[in-house]
C-alpha angles and dihedrals in degrees: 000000000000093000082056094054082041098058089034092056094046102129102245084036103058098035092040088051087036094059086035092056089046101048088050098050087051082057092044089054096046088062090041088055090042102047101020139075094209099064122221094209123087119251086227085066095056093054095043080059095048085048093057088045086064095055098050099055081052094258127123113278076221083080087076103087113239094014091145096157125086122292084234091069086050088054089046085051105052095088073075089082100026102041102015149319083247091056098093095040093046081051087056102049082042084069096036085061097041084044085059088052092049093056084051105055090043093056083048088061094042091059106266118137112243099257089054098051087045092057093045090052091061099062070075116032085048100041113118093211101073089029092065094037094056095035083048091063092252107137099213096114088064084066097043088053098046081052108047082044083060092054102042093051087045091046086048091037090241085152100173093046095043081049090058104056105038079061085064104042092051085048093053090042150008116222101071097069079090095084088063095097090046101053087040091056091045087046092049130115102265108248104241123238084252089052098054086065088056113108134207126334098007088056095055089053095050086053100057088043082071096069093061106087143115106252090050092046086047096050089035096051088046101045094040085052105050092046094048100039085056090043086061117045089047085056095055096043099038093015121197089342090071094048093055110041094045098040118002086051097058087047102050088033120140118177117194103184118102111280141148091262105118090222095052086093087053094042090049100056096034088059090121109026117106093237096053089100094053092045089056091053093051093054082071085068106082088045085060106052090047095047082052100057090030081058102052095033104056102014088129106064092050100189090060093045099056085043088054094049095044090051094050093042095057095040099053087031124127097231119033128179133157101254075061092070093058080067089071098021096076103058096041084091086078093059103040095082097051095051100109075204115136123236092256093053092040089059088036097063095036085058088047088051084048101052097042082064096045093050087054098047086056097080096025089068088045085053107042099035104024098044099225121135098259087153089119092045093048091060097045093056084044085051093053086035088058085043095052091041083054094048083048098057091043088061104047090052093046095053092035114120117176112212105231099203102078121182139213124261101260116202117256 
């Protein structure tokens, strides 16, 4: 059995099987969607694709109702009408599997041997979840792999290029401008052991001081860059429209349709009330507080510190779906190896997570395709689900030990 992982995790072998499995499940979809009523392909896809139809008769892709993404994902997207249908789906698993090799090359830097970090990788590159979700159209695996880009060129100070593409991920989506506090304090001046003696005042200058260095100022002016100098051409090409429907939207957002989010059941029944937007702001509250302390407790390991706020950010968030969990997923990989967890916990807590989900998809099928009132139910499974996704993070900081002998990338 271990000569056949072995052999399995061997480098050509398992991303060689992991893009052959995707590209056949984008095959295996095509015929679904052909031959089937129920459609293999995701909805979001189909309105990536009328999106790029927009923009190639020269129109907003805004003119496709609920296109709430970037205008750039709808030009990556136009070889749809012109190559293929699949184009934009092959270019998705394309990213899943460089995502995997990204994860590779990180826990390489981080210490790990290379079969180790081979047989880590795989919890990714052979997970059925993002399989499904980038065979399926969902574009989900473009954002892991700008992001674990991030991580790889910050973990190899590669500053410009990490600058680079933070400034894209940010661009394609929100929510990972959160790891701005966290890369500034890694990036930060180290306070000096006669500087610790310092008191009051002095001490906070200093502080700040800290702040003002090159390798800050380089990663600040290129990521800032590349996100403004997107924001506005977009702008000027698509205007507030484009604002709006890309940024404002996610922040006023209230979604009333069943989801795991622990304020959908508030959200829902203050629909109408007058105090229903101020009540969706203030659910950012409690994210903020915990990105805060997550920032300034663990800024020096990097990697678990962007797991943790993502983590955080999609389990206290106002809105939570499934397609939400690949955003921490997939870096979950570089934190594997440094639980000092045992096999039987491990599984323990992955069949918690499991079940949590399981317990909250009872009465959202009653709900969706049996038509009874289960609202109520709904929230209370996403409150335990929130309350097993908490235990779970407890546990993961508690067991996690950093190695603190990193190596560098060797050619292979």
């Amino acid at each position: 059995m271990e000569r056949l992982i072995t052999k399995l995790t061997e480098k050509h072998v398992l991303f060689t099987a992991s893009f052959a499995i995707r590209l056949a499940l984008v095959a295996y979809g095509d015929y679904q969607d052909r031959t089937m009523v129920v459609k293999y392909t995701d909805i979001d896809y189909h309105v990536f694709t009328d999106a790029a139809r927009f923009i190639t008769e020269g129109q907003s892709p805004y003119n496709r109702s609920t296109y709430r993404y970037t205008p750039l994902l709808a030009w990556l997207l136009t070889p749809n009408l012109f190559v293929s249908m699949v184009f934009g789906k092959v270019l998705f698993i394309v990213c899943d599997v460089l995502s995997g090799l990204l994860i590779y090359r990180i826990l390489r830097l981080r210490g790990l041997n290379a079969e180790t970090a081979r047989r880590v990788c795989s919890l990714w590159l052979l997970n059925p979840l993002p399989m499904g979700v980038s065979s399926r159209g969902n574009a989900e695996a473009i954002l892991a792999a700008l992001v674990l880009g991030t991580l790889l060129c910050m973990e190899a100070r590669h500053l410009m290029w990490a600058g680079v593409l933070y400034g894209l991920s940010v661009h394609m989506k929100i929510y990972p401008v959160t790891y701005a506090l966290p890369i500034a304090l890694s990036l930060r001046t180290m306070e000096t052991t006669s500087e610790k003696d310092q008191k009051g005042w002095r001490r906070l200058i200093r502080f700040t001081g800290r702040f003002l260095n090159r390798e800050l100022l380089l990663f600040t002016c290129v990521s800032g860059g590349v996100f403004c100098s997107l924001t506005a051409l977009f702008y000027y090409m698509y205007g507030w429209e484009f604002l709006h429907e890309t940024y404002l939207y996610h922040l006023i957002r209230r979604d009333i349709r069943h989801n795991f989010s622990p304020y959908f059941y508030m959200i829902y029944i203050t629909t109408d009330s007058r105090w229903s937007q101020w009540l969706g702001l203030a659910a950012f509250l409690p994210q903020l507080v915990l990105l805060l302390v997550a920032s300034w407790s663990f800024h020096s390991d990097l990697a678990f510190c962007c797991f943790l706020h993502t983590a955080i950010f999609v389990s206290f968030n106002k809105v939570c779906t499934s397609q939400y969990f690949l955003w921490y997923l997939c870096l979950l990989p570089l934190v594997i190896p440094h639980l000092s967890l045992s096999l039987k916990q491990g599984v323990g807590l992955l069949l918690l997570w499991f079940s949590g989900q399981g317990i909250w998809l009872g009465p959202a099928y009653f709900l969706e395709f049996e038509g009874y009132n289960t609202f109520l139910l709904i929230w209370l499974a996403g409150l335990l689900f929130l309350i097993i996704n908490s235990f779970i993070l407890i546990q993961i900081i508690s067991h996690y030990k950093l190695k603190q002998t990193p190596q560098r990338l060797k050619a292979e």
